[in-house]
Coordinates of C-alpha atoms and ligand atoms in Angstrom, one line a residue:
Chain E
M1 CA 16.9 39.0 -8.4
T2 CA 14.6 40.7 -6.0
G3 CA 11.9 40.7 -8.7
L4 CA 11.8 37.0 -8.9
D5 CA 12.4 36.6 -5.2
Q6 CA 9.5 38.8 -4.3
V7 CA 7.3 37.9 -7.2
F8 CA 4.5 36.4 -5.1
V9 CA 4.6 39.2 -2.6
T10 CA 4.4 41.9 -5.3
L11 CA 1.6 39.9 -6.9
K12 CA -0.4 39.9 -3.8
H13 CA 0.2 43.6 -3.2
W14 CA -0.9 44.3 -6.8
L15 CA -4.0 42.3 -6.4
L16 CA -4.8 44.1 -3.1
G17 CA -4.3 47.4 -4.8
Q18 CA -6.7 46.5 -7.6
L19 CA -9.2 45.3 -5.1
A20 CA -8.9 48.4 -3.0
N21 CA -10.7 50.3 -5.8
I22 CA -13.8 48.1 -5.6
L23 CA -14.0 46.9 -2.1
P24 CA -14.7 48.9 1.1
N25 CA -11.6 49.6 3.1
G26 CA -12.7 47.4 6.1
L27 CA -12.7 44.3 3.9
L28 CA -9.1 44.6 2.7
P29 CA -7.4 42.8 5.7
V30 CA -9.8 39.9 5.3
V31 CA -9.1 39.6 1.6
S32 CA -5.4 39.8 2.3
V33 CA -5.6 36.9 4.7
L34 CA -7.9 34.9 2.3
L35 CA -5.3 35.4 -0.4
S36 CA -2.6 33.9 1.8
I37 CA -4.8 31.0 2.8
A38 CA -5.7 30.2 -0.8
A39 CA -2.0 30.2 -1.7
I40 CA -1.0 28.0 1.2
I41 CA -3.8 25.5 0.5
M42 CA -3.1 25.3 -3.2
V43 CA 0.7 24.9 -2.9
F44 CA 0.7 22.4 -0.1
A45 CA -2.2 20.4 -1.4
S46 CA -0.4 20.0 -4.8
L47 CA 2.7 19.1 -2.9
F48 CA 0.6 16.4 -1.2
A49 CA -0.3 15.0 -4.7
I50 CA 3.4 15.2 -5.8
M51 CA 4.5 13.4 -2.6
T52 CA 2.1 10.6 -3.0
I53 CA 3.3 9.7 -6.5
M54 CA 6.9 10.2 -5.5
E55 CA 6.4 8.0 -2.5
R56 CA 4.7 5.2 -4.4
K57 CA 7.3 5.3 -7.2
G58 CA 10.2 5.6 -4.8
L59 CA 9.0 2.7 -2.5
G60 CA 8.4 0.7 -5.7
R61 CA 11.9 1.2 -6.8
I62 CA 13.3 0.4 -3.4
Q63 CA 11.4 -2.9 -3.6
N64 CA 12.5 -3.4 -7.2
R65 CA 9.1 -2.7 -8.7
Y66 CA 8.0 -0.1 -11.1
G67 CA 5.3 1.6 -9.0
P68 CA 2.4 3.2 -10.7
N69 CA 3.2 3.7 -14.3
R70 CA -0.2 3.7 -16.2
V71 CA -1.9 7.0 -15.7
G72 CA -0.3 9.7 -17.7
P73 CA 3.4 9.9 -18.6
F74 CA 5.3 7.5 -16.4
G75 CA 2.2 7.3 -14.1
F76 CA 2.7 10.9 -12.9
L77 CA -1.1 11.6 -13.2
Q78 CA -1.9 8.8 -10.7
P79 CA -2.8 11.3 -7.9
A80 CA -5.5 12.7 -10.2
A81 CA -7.0 9.3 -10.7
D82 CA -6.8 8.6 -6.9
G83 CA -8.5 11.9 -6.1
I84 CA -11.4 11.2 -8.5
K85 CA -11.7 7.7 -7.1
A86 CA -11.9 9.0 -3.5
L87 CA -14.5 11.6 -4.5
I88 CA -16.9 9.2 -6.2
K89 CA -16.6 6.4 -3.6
E90 CA -19.5 5.6 -1.4
D91 CA -19.2 7.2 2.0
L92 CA -20.0 4.6 4.6
V93 CA -20.6 5.4 8.2
P94 CA -21.1 2.5 10.7
R95 CA -24.5 2.4 12.2
A96 CA -23.2 2.2 15.7
A97 CA -20.8 5.2 15.2
D98 CA -21.3 8.5 16.9
Q99 CA -22.4 10.3 13.8
V100 CA -21.4 13.8 14.7
V101 CA -18.0 13.1 16.1
H102 CA -17.3 10.7 13.3
L103 CA -18.0 13.4 10.8
L104 CA -16.1 16.1 12.6
A105 CA -12.9 14.1 13.2
P106 CA -11.4 14.4 9.7
V107 CA -12.2 18.1 9.5
M108 CA -10.7 18.6 13.0
L109 CA -7.6 16.9 11.8
V110 CA -7.2 18.9 8.6
V111 CA -7.8 22.3 10.2
P112 CA -4.8 22.4 12.6
A113 CA -2.7 20.8 9.9
L114 CA -3.4 23.9 7.8
L115 CA -3.4 26.4 10.6
V116 CA 0.2 25.8 11.5
Y117 CA 1.3 27.0 8.0
A118 CA 0.2 30.5 9.1
V119 CA 3.5 31.0 11.0
L120 CA 5.8 29.2 8.6
P121 CA 8.1 31.5 6.6
V122 CA 8.3 29.9 3.1
G123 CA 10.4 32.7 1.7
R124 CA 11.7 36.2 2.3
N125 CA 8.7 38.3 3.5
M126 CA 6.5 35.3 2.8
V127 CA 4.7 34.4 6.0
A128 CA 1.0 34.6 6.5
I129 CA 1.3 36.0 10.0
D130 CA 4.6 37.3 11.4
F131 CA 3.8 36.2 14.9
D132 CA 6.1 36.8 17.8
A133 CA 5.2 33.6 19.5
G134 CA 4.9 31.7 16.3
L135 CA 6.7 28.6 17.5
L136 CA 4.4 28.4 20.5
F137 CA 1.4 28.7 18.2
F138 CA 2.8 26.0 16.0
F139 CA 3.0 23.4 18.8
A140 CA -0.2 24.5 20.5
V141 CA -2.2 24.1 17.3
G142 CA -0.4 21.0 16.3
A143 CA -1.3 19.3 19.5
A144 CA -5.0 19.5 18.6
S145 CA -4.5 16.8 16.0
E146 CA -4.2 14.3 18.9
L147 CA -7.7 15.1 19.9
A148 CA -9.0 14.6 16.3
V149 CA -7.2 11.3 16.1
F150 CA -8.8 10.1 19.3
M151 CA -12.2 11.4 18.1
A152 CA -11.9 9.3 15.0
G153 CA -10.9 6.2 16.9
W154 CA -13.5 6.6 19.6
S155 CA -16.5 7.5 17.5
S156 CA -16.0 4.7 15.0
R157 CA -17.0 2.0 17.6
N158 CA -14.5 -0.4 16.2
K159 CA -11.9 -2.2 18.2
Y160 CA -9.1 -1.6 15.6
A161 CA -10.0 2.1 15.4
L162 CA -10.0 2.4 19.2
L163 CA -6.7 0.5 19.6
G164 CA -5.1 2.6 16.9
A165 CA -6.3 5.8 18.5
M166 CA -5.0 4.8 21.9
R167 CA -1.6 3.9 20.4
A168 CA -1.6 7.1 18.5
V169 CA -2.3 9.2 21.5
A170 CA 0.4 7.4 23.6
Q171 CA 2.9 7.8 20.8
M172 CA 2.1 11.4 20.0
V173 CA 2.2 12.5 23.6
S174 CA 5.5 10.7 24.2
Y175 CA 7.2 12.1 21.1
E176 CA 5.9 15.6 21.5
I177 CA 8.3 16.0 24.4
P178 CA 11.6 15.4 22.5
L179 CA 10.1 17.3 19.6
I180 CA 9.6 20.4 21.6
L181 CA 12.7 20.0 23.8
S182 CA 14.9 19.8 20.7
T183 CA 13.6 23.1 19.5
V184 CA 14.1 24.7 22.9
S185 CA 17.8 25.0 22.3
V186 CA 17.2 27.0 19.2
V187 CA 14.9 29.4 21.2
M188 CA 17.6 29.6 23.9
L189 CA 20.3 30.7 21.5
T190 CA 18.3 33.0 19.3
G191 CA 16.2 34.4 22.2
T192 CA 13.0 34.5 20.1
L193 CA 10.0 32.4 19.5
S194 CA 9.3 34.0 16.1
P195 CA 10.1 31.7 13.1
V196 CA 11.0 34.7 11.0
K197 CA 13.6 36.0 13.4
I198 CA 15.0 32.5 13.8
V199 CA 15.6 32.3 10.1
E200 CA 17.2 35.7 10.1
A201 CA 19.5 34.6 12.9
Q202 CA 20.9 31.9 10.6
A203 CA 22.0 34.3 7.8
G204 CA 25.6 34.7 7.1
H205 CA 28.5 32.3 6.6
A206 CA 31.2 31.0 8.9
G207 CA 34.0 30.1 6.6
W208 CA 32.7 27.8 3.9
L209 CA 29.8 26.7 6.1
P210 CA 26.6 28.7 6.2
D211 CA 25.5 29.8 9.7
W212 CA 22.8 27.2 9.9
F213 CA 22.2 25.6 13.3
V214 CA 22.5 22.1 11.9
F215 CA 26.2 22.8 11.4
T216 CA 26.9 23.0 15.1
P217 CA 27.1 19.9 17.4
W218 CA 24.0 20.8 19.4
G219 CA 22.1 21.9 16.2
F220 CA 22.9 18.6 14.5
A221 CA 21.8 16.5 17.5
G222 CA 18.7 18.7 17.8
F223 CA 17.9 18.3 14.1
V224 CA 18.2 14.5 14.2
L225 CA 16.1 14.3 17.4
F226 CA 13.6 16.7 15.8
M227 CA 13.4 14.7 12.6
I228 CA 12.9 11.4 14.5
A229 CA 10.2 12.9 16.7
A230 CA 8.6 14.5 13.6
N231 CA 8.5 11.1 11.9
A232 CA 6.8 9.7 15.0
E233 CA 4.4 12.6 15.2
A234 CA 3.4 12.1 11.6
N235 CA 2.8 8.3 12.3
R236 CA 5.1 7.3 9.5
S237 CA 7.0 4.1 9.3
P238 CA 8.9 2.9 11.4
F239 CA 6.5 4.6 13.9
D240 CA 3.4 3.7 12.1
L241 CA 1.9 1.6 14.9
P242 CA -1.4 3.6 15.1
E243 CA -2.2 2.6 11.6
G244 CA -0.2 -0.6 11.1
E245 CA -1.9 -2.3 8.2
S246 CA -0.8 -5.7 9.3
E247 CA -2.2 -5.4 12.8
L248 CA -5.0 -2.8 12.8
V249 CA -6.4 -2.7 9.3
A250 CA -5.9 1.1 9.1
G251 CA -5.8 2.0 12.7
Y252 CA -7.9 5.0 13.8
F253 CA -9.4 5.6 10.4
T254 CA -10.4 2.1 9.7
E255 CA -14.1 3.0 9.5
Y256 CA -13.7 5.9 7.1
S257 CA -14.2 5.6 3.4
G258 CA -14.3 7.8 0.3
F259 CA -13.3 11.4 0.7
K260 CA -13.0 11.3 4.5
F261 CA -10.4 8.7 4.2
A262 CA -8.6 10.9 1.7
L263 CA -8.9 13.8 4.2
F264 CA -7.0 11.7 6.8
F265 CA -4.2 11.1 4.3
L266 CA -4.2 14.8 3.4
A267 CA -4.0 15.8 7.0
E268 CA -1.2 13.4 7.7
Y269 CA 0.9 14.6 4.8
L270 CA 0.1 18.3 5.5
S271 CA 1.3 17.9 9.1
L272 CA 4.4 16.1 7.8
F273 CA 5.2 19.0 5.5
A274 CA 4.5 21.5 8.2
V275 CA 6.8 19.8 10.7
S276 CA 9.5 19.4 8.1
G277 CA 9.1 23.1 7.3
L278 CA 9.5 23.9 10.9
G279 CA 12.7 21.7 10.9
I280 CA 14.0 23.7 8.0
T281 CA 13.2 26.9 9.7
L282 CA 14.8 26.0 12.9
F283 CA 17.9 24.1 11.8
L284 CA 18.4 24.3 8.1
G285 CA 18.4 28.0 7.7
G286 CA 14.9 28.4 6.5
W287 CA 14.7 30.0 3.0
Q288 CA 18.4 31.0 3.1
A289 CA 20.7 29.9 0.3
P290 CA 23.6 27.6 1.4
F291 CA 26.2 29.7 -0.3
A292 CA 26.4 33.4 -1.0
A293 CA 27.0 32.7 -4.7
L294 CA 23.6 30.9 -4.9
D295 CA 21.7 33.9 -3.6
F296 CA 20.3 34.6 -7.0
V297 CA 17.9 31.6 -6.6
P298 CA 14.7 32.9 -5.1
S299 CA 14.3 32.3 -1.4
W300 CA 11.0 30.3 -1.7
A301 CA 12.7 28.0 -4.2
W302 CA 15.3 27.2 -1.5
F303 CA 12.6 26.5 1.0
F304 CA 10.9 24.0 -1.3
V305 CA 14.1 22.4 -2.4
K306 CA 15.0 21.7 1.3
L307 CA 11.4 20.5 1.8
L308 CA 11.7 18.1 -1.1
G309 CA 15.0 16.9 0.3
L310 CA 13.4 16.1 3.7
I311 CA 10.5 14.4 1.9
V312 CA 12.9 12.1 0.1
L313 CA 14.5 11.3 3.4
F314 CA 11.2 10.4 4.9
I315 CA 10.3 8.2 2.0
W316 CA 13.7 6.6 2.2
T317 CA 13.4 5.7 5.9
R318 CA 9.9 4.5 5.3
G319 CA 11.2 2.1 2.6
T320 CA 14.0 0.9 4.9
L321 CA 12.9 0.5 8.4
P322 CA 10.4 -2.1 9.8
R323 CA 7.8 -1.1 12.3
L324 CA 8.7 -0.9 16.0
R325 CA 7.0 -2.8 18.8
V326 CA 5.0 -0.7 21.3
D327 CA 7.5 -1.3 24.1
Q328 CA 10.4 -0.5 21.8
L329 CA 8.7 2.7 20.8
M330 CA 8.2 3.8 24.3
N331 CA 11.7 2.8 25.4
F332 CA 13.1 4.8 22.6
A333 CA 11.2 7.9 23.4
W334 CA 11.6 7.9 27.2
K335 CA 15.0 6.3 27.7
F336 CA 16.9 7.6 24.7
M337 CA 15.4 10.6 23.1
L338 CA 14.3 12.4 26.2
P339 CA 17.7 12.3 28.0
L340 CA 19.5 13.2 24.8
A341 CA 17.2 16.2 24.3
L342 CA 17.8 17.3 27.8
I343 CA 21.6 17.0 27.5
N344 CA 21.3 18.9 24.3
L345 CA 20.1 21.9 26.2
L346 CA 23.3 21.8 28.2
T347 CA 25.4 21.4 25.0
A348 CA 23.7 24.5 23.5
A349 CA 24.4 26.5 26.6
V350 CA 28.1 25.4 26.7
W351 CA 28.4 26.2 23.0
H352 CA 27.0 29.7 23.5
Y353 CA 29.3 30.6 26.3
M354 CA 32.6 29.2 25.0
P355 CA 34.5 31.5 22.6
P356 CA 34.5 30.4 18.9
G357 CA 37.3 28.0 18.0
M358 CA 38.5 24.4 18.0
P359 CA 37.9 23.8 21.8
R360 CA 34.3 24.7 21.4
W361 CA 33.8 22.1 18.7
L362 CA 35.6 19.4 20.7
V363 CA 33.6 20.0 23.9
G364 CA 30.3 20.3 21.9
G365 CA 31.1 17.2 19.9
A366 CA 32.0 15.2 23.0
L367 CA 28.8 16.4 24.7
V368 CA 26.8 15.0 21.8
V369 CA 28.6 11.8 20.9
G370 CA 29.3 10.7 24.5
P371 CA 25.7 10.6 25.7
Y372 CA 24.7 9.1 22.4
L373 CA 27.1 6.2 22.7
M374 CA 26.3 5.6 26.4
L375 CA 22.5 5.9 26.0
G376 CA 22.7 3.7 22.9
R377 CA 24.5 1.0 24.9
G378 CA 21.9 1.3 27.7
L379 CA 19.1 0.9 25.2
M380 CA 20.7 -2.2 23.7
A381 CA 21.8 -3.7 27.1
G382 CA 20.4 -7.1 27.8
K383 CA 19.4 -7.6 24.2
H384 CA 21.0 -10.4 22.3
I385 CA 21.1 -9.2 18.8
S386 CA 22.4 -11.9 16.5
K387 CA 21.8 -12.9 12.9
R388 CA 18.4 -14.5 12.7
T389 CA 18.3 -18.0 11.4
Y390 CA 15.3 -19.6 9.8
R391 CA 14.4 -23.2 10.0
Y392 CA 12.4 -23.6 6.8
A393 CA 12.9 -20.5 4.7
E394 CA 16.4 -20.3 3.2
Chain X
M1 CA 26.7 0.8 18.0
L2 CA 23.2 2.0 17.9
G3 CA 22.2 3.2 14.5
E4 CA 24.8 1.1 12.6
G5 CA 22.1 -1.2 11.3
I6 CA 20.0 1.7 10.1
I7 CA 22.8 3.1 8.1
K8 CA 23.5 -0.3 6.5
G9 CA 19.8 -0.7 5.8
M10 CA 19.6 2.7 4.2
A11 CA 22.6 1.9 2.0
E12 CA 20.9 -1.3 0.9
T13 CA 17.6 0.4 -0.1
A14 CA 19.5 3.1 -1.9
R15 CA 21.4 0.4 -3.8
N16 CA 18.0 -1.2 -4.7
F17 CA 16.6 2.1 -5.7
L18 CA 19.4 3.1 -8.0
G19 CA 20.0 -0.5 -9.2
S20 CA 16.4 -0.7 -10.5
Y21 CA 17.1 2.1 -12.9
V22 CA 20.4 0.7 -14.0
S23 CA 19.6 -3.0 -14.6
D24 CA 16.3 -4.2 -15.8
D25 CA 17.0 -7.7 -14.4
R26 CA 16.2 -6.5 -10.9
L27 CA 12.6 -5.6 -11.9
T28 CA 10.6 -8.8 -11.6
T29 CA 7.3 -7.2 -12.4
V30 CA 5.6 -8.5 -15.5
Q31 CA 3.8 -5.7 -17.3
Y32 CA 0.6 -7.7 -17.5
P33 CA -1.6 -6.8 -20.4
E34 CA 1.3 -6.4 -22.7
E35 CA 3.6 -9.0 -21.3
R36 CA 2.5 -12.4 -20.0
T37 CA 4.4 -15.3 -18.4
P38 CA 3.8 -18.7 -20.0
Q39 CA 1.2 -20.7 -18.1
F40 CA 2.1 -23.8 -16.1
E41 CA 0.7 -27.0 -17.4
N42 CA -1.3 -27.6 -14.3
A43 CA -2.8 -24.2 -14.1
R44 CA -6.6 -24.3 -13.5
Q45 CA -9.3 -21.7 -13.5
F46 CA -12.8 -22.8 -14.4
P47 CA -14.3 -26.1 -15.5
F48 CA -15.4 -27.0 -19.1
L49 CA -17.2 -29.9 -20.5
V50 CA -15.3 -32.2 -23.0
F51 CA -17.0 -33.3 -26.2
D52 CA -15.9 -35.8 -28.8
G53 CA -16.6 -35.5 -32.5
S54 CA -17.7 -32.4 -34.2
D55 CA -21.0 -31.5 -32.7
P56 CA -20.4 -29.8 -29.3
L57 CA -23.8 -30.6 -27.9
K58 CA -24.2 -34.1 -29.3
G59 CA -20.7 -35.3 -28.4
L60 CA -20.7 -34.2 -24.7
R61 CA -19.3 -37.0 -22.6
C62 CA -21.3 -35.9 -19.6
V63 CA -24.1 -38.4 -18.7
A64 CA -25.8 -36.2 -16.2
C65 CA -25.0 -38.4 -13.3
Q66 CA -25.0 -35.3 -11.1
I67 CA -22.0 -36.5 -9.0
C68 CA -20.2 -33.2 -9.6
E69 CA -23.3 -31.2 -8.7
K70 CA -23.5 -33.0 -5.4
E71 CA -19.8 -32.8 -4.6
C72 CA -19.1 -29.2 -5.6
P73 CA -18.4 -27.5 -2.3
P74 CA -20.0 -24.1 -3.0
K75 CA -22.8 -25.7 -5.0
C76 CA -22.4 -23.7 -8.1
I77 CA -23.3 -26.5 -10.7
Y78 CA -26.9 -26.9 -11.8
I79 CA -27.8 -29.9 -14.0
V80 CA -31.2 -31.0 -15.5
K81 CA -31.3 -34.6 -16.7
S82 CA -32.8 -35.5 -20.1
K83 CA -35.8 -37.7 -20.5
D84 CA -34.5 -39.8 -23.4
K85 CA -31.2 -41.6 -23.8
R86 CA -28.5 -41.6 -26.4
P87 CA -25.5 -43.8 -27.0
D88 CA -22.3 -42.6 -25.3
Y89 CA -18.7 -43.2 -26.6
K90 CA -19.0 -46.9 -25.9
G91 CA -22.3 -47.2 -27.6
Q92 CA -24.1 -47.7 -24.3
M93 CA -27.4 -45.8 -23.9
Q94 CA -27.1 -43.0 -21.4
L95 CA -28.9 -39.9 -20.2
Y96 CA -27.4 -36.5 -21.1
P97 CA -27.7 -33.0 -19.5
V98 CA -30.4 -30.8 -20.9
T99 CA -29.1 -27.9 -18.8
F100 CA -25.6 -27.6 -17.4
D101 CA -24.8 -24.3 -15.7
I102 CA -21.9 -23.3 -13.6
D103 CA -21.9 -20.0 -11.7
L104 CA -18.6 -18.3 -12.5
S105 CA -18.8 -15.9 -9.6
V106 CA -19.2 -18.8 -7.1
C107 CA -16.8 -21.4 -8.5
M108 CA -13.6 -21.4 -6.4
S109 CA -11.5 -23.4 -8.9
C110 CA -11.1 -26.3 -6.5
Q111 CA -11.2 -29.0 -9.2
I112 CA -13.3 -31.3 -7.1
C113 CA -15.9 -31.7 -9.9
V114 CA -13.0 -33.0 -12.1
E115 CA -11.8 -35.4 -9.5
V116 CA -15.2 -37.0 -8.9
C117 CA -16.4 -37.3 -12.5
P118 CA -16.3 -41.0 -13.5
F119 CA -16.7 -40.2 -17.2
E120 CA -13.7 -38.0 -17.9
S121 CA -16.2 -35.4 -19.0
I122 CA -15.5 -32.3 -16.9
K123 CA -12.0 -30.7 -16.9
M124 CA -10.4 -27.5 -15.8
D125 CA -9.7 -24.8 -18.3
T126 CA -6.7 -22.4 -18.1
A127 CA -8.3 -19.2 -19.5
Y128 CA -8.2 -16.6 -16.8
E129 CA -9.5 -13.4 -18.4
L130 CA -13.1 -14.2 -17.5
S131 CA -14.4 -10.7 -16.6
T132 CA -17.7 -9.6 -18.1
S133 CA -19.7 -6.4 -18.0
D134 CA -22.9 -8.3 -17.4
R135 CA -22.8 -9.4 -13.8
F136 CA -26.0 -11.6 -13.8
G137 CA -26.3 -13.5 -17.1
G138 CA -22.7 -13.1 -18.0
L139 CA -21.5 -14.9 -14.9
L140 CA -23.7 -17.9 -15.4
V141 CA -21.9 -20.1 -17.9
S142 CA -24.2 -22.5 -19.7
K143 CA -23.8 -25.7 -21.7
P144 CA -22.9 -24.2 -25.1
Q145 CA -20.2 -22.1 -23.6
L146 CA -18.9 -24.9 -21.4
A147 CA -18.6 -27.4 -24.2
K148 CA -15.1 -27.6 -25.6
P149 CA -13.5 -30.2 -27.9
N150 CA -11.1 -32.9 -26.6
D151 CA -8.4 -31.3 -28.8
H152 CA -8.6 -28.2 -26.6
Y153 CA -8.0 -30.4 -23.5
R154 CA -5.1 -32.1 -25.3
K155 CA -3.6 -28.6 -26.0
I156 CA -3.8 -27.1 -22.5
H157 CA -3.1 -30.2 -20.4
P158 CA -1.2 -32.6 -22.7
T159 CA -0.1 -35.1 -19.9
D160 CA -3.5 -35.3 -18.3
A161 CA -5.3 -35.5 -21.6
A162 CA -3.1 -38.5 -22.7
L163 CA -3.9 -40.3 -19.5
S164 CA -7.6 -39.6 -19.9
D165 CA -7.6 -40.7 -23.6
A166 CA -5.8 -43.9 -22.6
A167 CA -8.3 -44.6 -19.8
L168 CA -11.2 -44.1 -22.3
A169 CA -9.5 -46.2 -24.9
A170 CA -9.0 -49.0 -22.4
E171 CA -12.7 -48.8 -21.4
V172 CA -13.7 -49.0 -25.0
A173 CA -11.4 -51.9 -25.6
K174 CA -12.8 -53.6 -22.6
A175 CA -16.3 -53.0 -23.7
Q176 CA -15.5 -54.3 -27.2
A177 CA -13.8 -57.4 -25.8
K178 CA -16.8 -58.0 -23.6
A179 CA -19.1 -57.5 -26.5
R180 CA -17.1 -59.9 -28.6
A181 CA -17.0 -62.4 -25.8
D182 CA -20.7 -62.0 -25.3
A183 CA -21.3 -62.3 -28.9
E184 CA -19.1 -65.5 -29.1
A185 CA -20.8 -66.9 -26.0
K186 CA -24.2 -66.1 -27.5
A187 CA -23.1 -67.6 -30.8
K188 CA -22.0 -70.7 -29.0
V189 CA -25.2 -71.1 -27.1
A190 CA -27.1 -70.5 -30.3
A191 CA -25.0 -73.0 -32.1
E192 CA -25.5 -75.6 -29.4
A193 CA -29.2 -75.0 -29.4
K194 CA -29.3 -75.4 -33.2
A195 CA -27.2 -78.5 -33.0
K196 CA -29.5 -79.9 -30.4
A197 CA -32.5 -79.2 -32.5
A198 CA -31.0 -80.7 -35.6
A199 CA -29.5 -83.9 -34.1
P200 CA -32.1 -86.9 -33.7
N201 CA -32.8 -87.5 -30.2
P202 CA -32.2 -91.1 -29.3
V203 CA -34.4 -91.1 -26.3
A204 CA -37.4 -89.3 -27.6
P205 CA -38.7 -91.8 -30.0
V206 CA -38.5 -94.3 -27.2
V207 CA -40.5 -92.1 -25.0
A208 CA -42.8 -91.4 -27.9
I209 CA -43.2 -95.1 -28.6
A210 CA -43.8 -95.7 -24.9
Ligands
LIG1 S1 -14.0 -26.3 -9.5 FE1 -14.9 -26.7 -7.5 S2 -16.2 -25.0 -7.2 FE2 -15.8 -25.0 -9.3 S3 -17.5 -26.2 -10.2 FE3 -15.9 -27.6 -9.8 S4 -16.3 -28.4 -7.8 FE4 -17.5 -26.5 -8.0
LIG2 S1 -19.7 -33.8 -15.5 FE1 -19.2 -35.9 -14.8 S2 -19.8 -36.0 -12.7 FE2 -20.8 -34.2 -13.6 S3 -22.8 -35.0 -14.2 FE3 -21.5 -35.0 -16.0 S4 -20.7 -37.1 -16.0 FE4 -21.5 -36.7 -13.9

C-alpha cells in the first residue's frame, strides 16, 4: 500500500540519488525543485487537455449533440488536433497595440496559475513546498492574474478587450472577498495557514462520516460559497461576463491569436484546477480517502478523483446556467455572498465552542439556513419572477 | 426560494445528458459526410446554364443579352458576346455567349440572375460540395462547366422546370402560329397579286387606247 502511495515520492528520491553521483552537491536542491515543477506542469497540462475534451463532449450531450467525435476513438484525440492548430496558426498583433505588454500578458497569466501549485498537496508527502503560510501564498500569487488580465485588455487597444478587462477586474476583485472569507473559517478552526496541516486536520472519522469540513454546517456553507466564488474567479459561465462571446467577442483576449490565445485558455483552466484543488484541500479532506476501508487506494488518486468530480460539477453548471447581468453579478457578490461569508465566521466559532452533539448541529444548521433564506428573499425582493411568455415564438 | 430554479435546471440538463446516451432520437445531429438529409426542392446554391439538345455548347439557351451580368449584385458574372448569330430554340437568329464566367467565391446564391433572365437560360443548381484546392482558376466557373442539360433541371427542380418548359412551349407555339399566320397572309397577298396580274384589266386598254 505505501509502495503505490509513495511511488512518485520514491521515484523522485531515487532520481535524486542517481543524480547526486554526477552533479555537484550545490545543484541538488535546484534539480529537486525542477523535478517537482516538471511533474506539476506535465500532470496539470494533460489534465487541461482531458478537461477540454470532457467539457466539449459533456456540453454537447447536455445540448443533445455528439460533441467532437472525429479525431481518434470517439474524438478523444481532439485536444491534440487543437494544440497543433493553435501552434501553426499565424500570430497576429494589432499595429496599435502596446507590443511589449501585449506579449507579456499571456505569460504573466500562466506563471501565477502555475506558481500556486507549489503549495497544493496532491497526495501524502506530495507537495512541492511545504510552506507554513501556503494559503496566504496561494491567494497572494493568485491575485496577480487580475493584473495580467488587465494588461491584456489594456494593451490590445480594442474596445471589447478593454471592456472585458474592466469587467474582469471588477468581478475578480468582488469575488475575491467571499473566496478568501470562506476559507478564513477553516484557518480559524485549524489554527494554521499550511495546506498540508489543514489536510491532516481532516483525518479520521466521526461515525460513518469522514472528518472533512464539508460535513459540518459551516464547512458546507463555506464550501458552497468557495465554489461559487471560484467559478467567478475562473470567469466561467454563469460568471463569464469578461469574455461573453455574444457581447464582447472574446473579452480581454479578443486580440490574441494562435498560441497566445491557447495560453489564455491554459491559464484559465490551470487556475480553475488550482482553486478546485484548494477547495478539496480545505473542505473535502484533501487526499484523504472517504472511508477507512478505502485507504488502500493511493492518496494522489483520491485527490485527482475529487478534482475530476469538481470539474464535472463545473462543466455541469456551465451547461445549465445562463450568463448573469453585470448588476446581478455585483448584487450577488456584495449583498448575498459577502454577508453569508461573514455570518459563516460566526457559525464556525459557535461550532467550535459548543460540545459535540445534536444541539451543535441544530444551532449550526440554523445559523446557515436562516441567513440563506433571509438574504435570498432580500435578493429577490422587488423582482417579479414569472413564467416568460413569448409573442411570436411558441 | 433562492436556488430552486438552479436545482431544477441542473436536473433538466442531467436528464438531457443521460437521455442522449439512452435514446438516439434525442440527437438531432446529422453525421454529415456519411449521412445526409434529403434536399428541399427549392434549395439553391450556384447558377448553371441550361442547354437543349445534345451538344452543351451549341444548345445553350443564353443569348448573351447581359441582363444577368448587369443585375448581379456582387457583379460576379462576366459575358463576352459573339460576333455571329445562330438560331435559337424558336429558330430566330440570336447572338450567343463566347465567354460566360461566374466567380464562385463571389456569388452569394441570391438567384437574381435567374429572376431577370428573359430566356429561361440560367437556373440555380443544388450541388453544394463546391470546394476546390485551386483557389484561383478553380473558383472561376466557365461556360463548359456551367452548361447542364434541361433534364438535369427537370430532375432537381421538377415543378419549376415544368413551368419553364410550358412557358417555352407556349412561346414556340406562338411563334409558329405567328409564322403560319404570316405565311398565310403572305400567301394571300401573293395570291392577290397573282390574280391581279392574271385578270384582264378593264380600264387599262381604255387608257391605252386613249
Ligand atoms: S445568384 Fe446572385 S450573385 Fe450569384 S450569379 Fe446570380 S445574381 Fe450573381
Ligand atoms: S443568362 Fe439569361 S439574362 Fe444572362 S445573358 Fe444569358 S440570356 Fe441574358
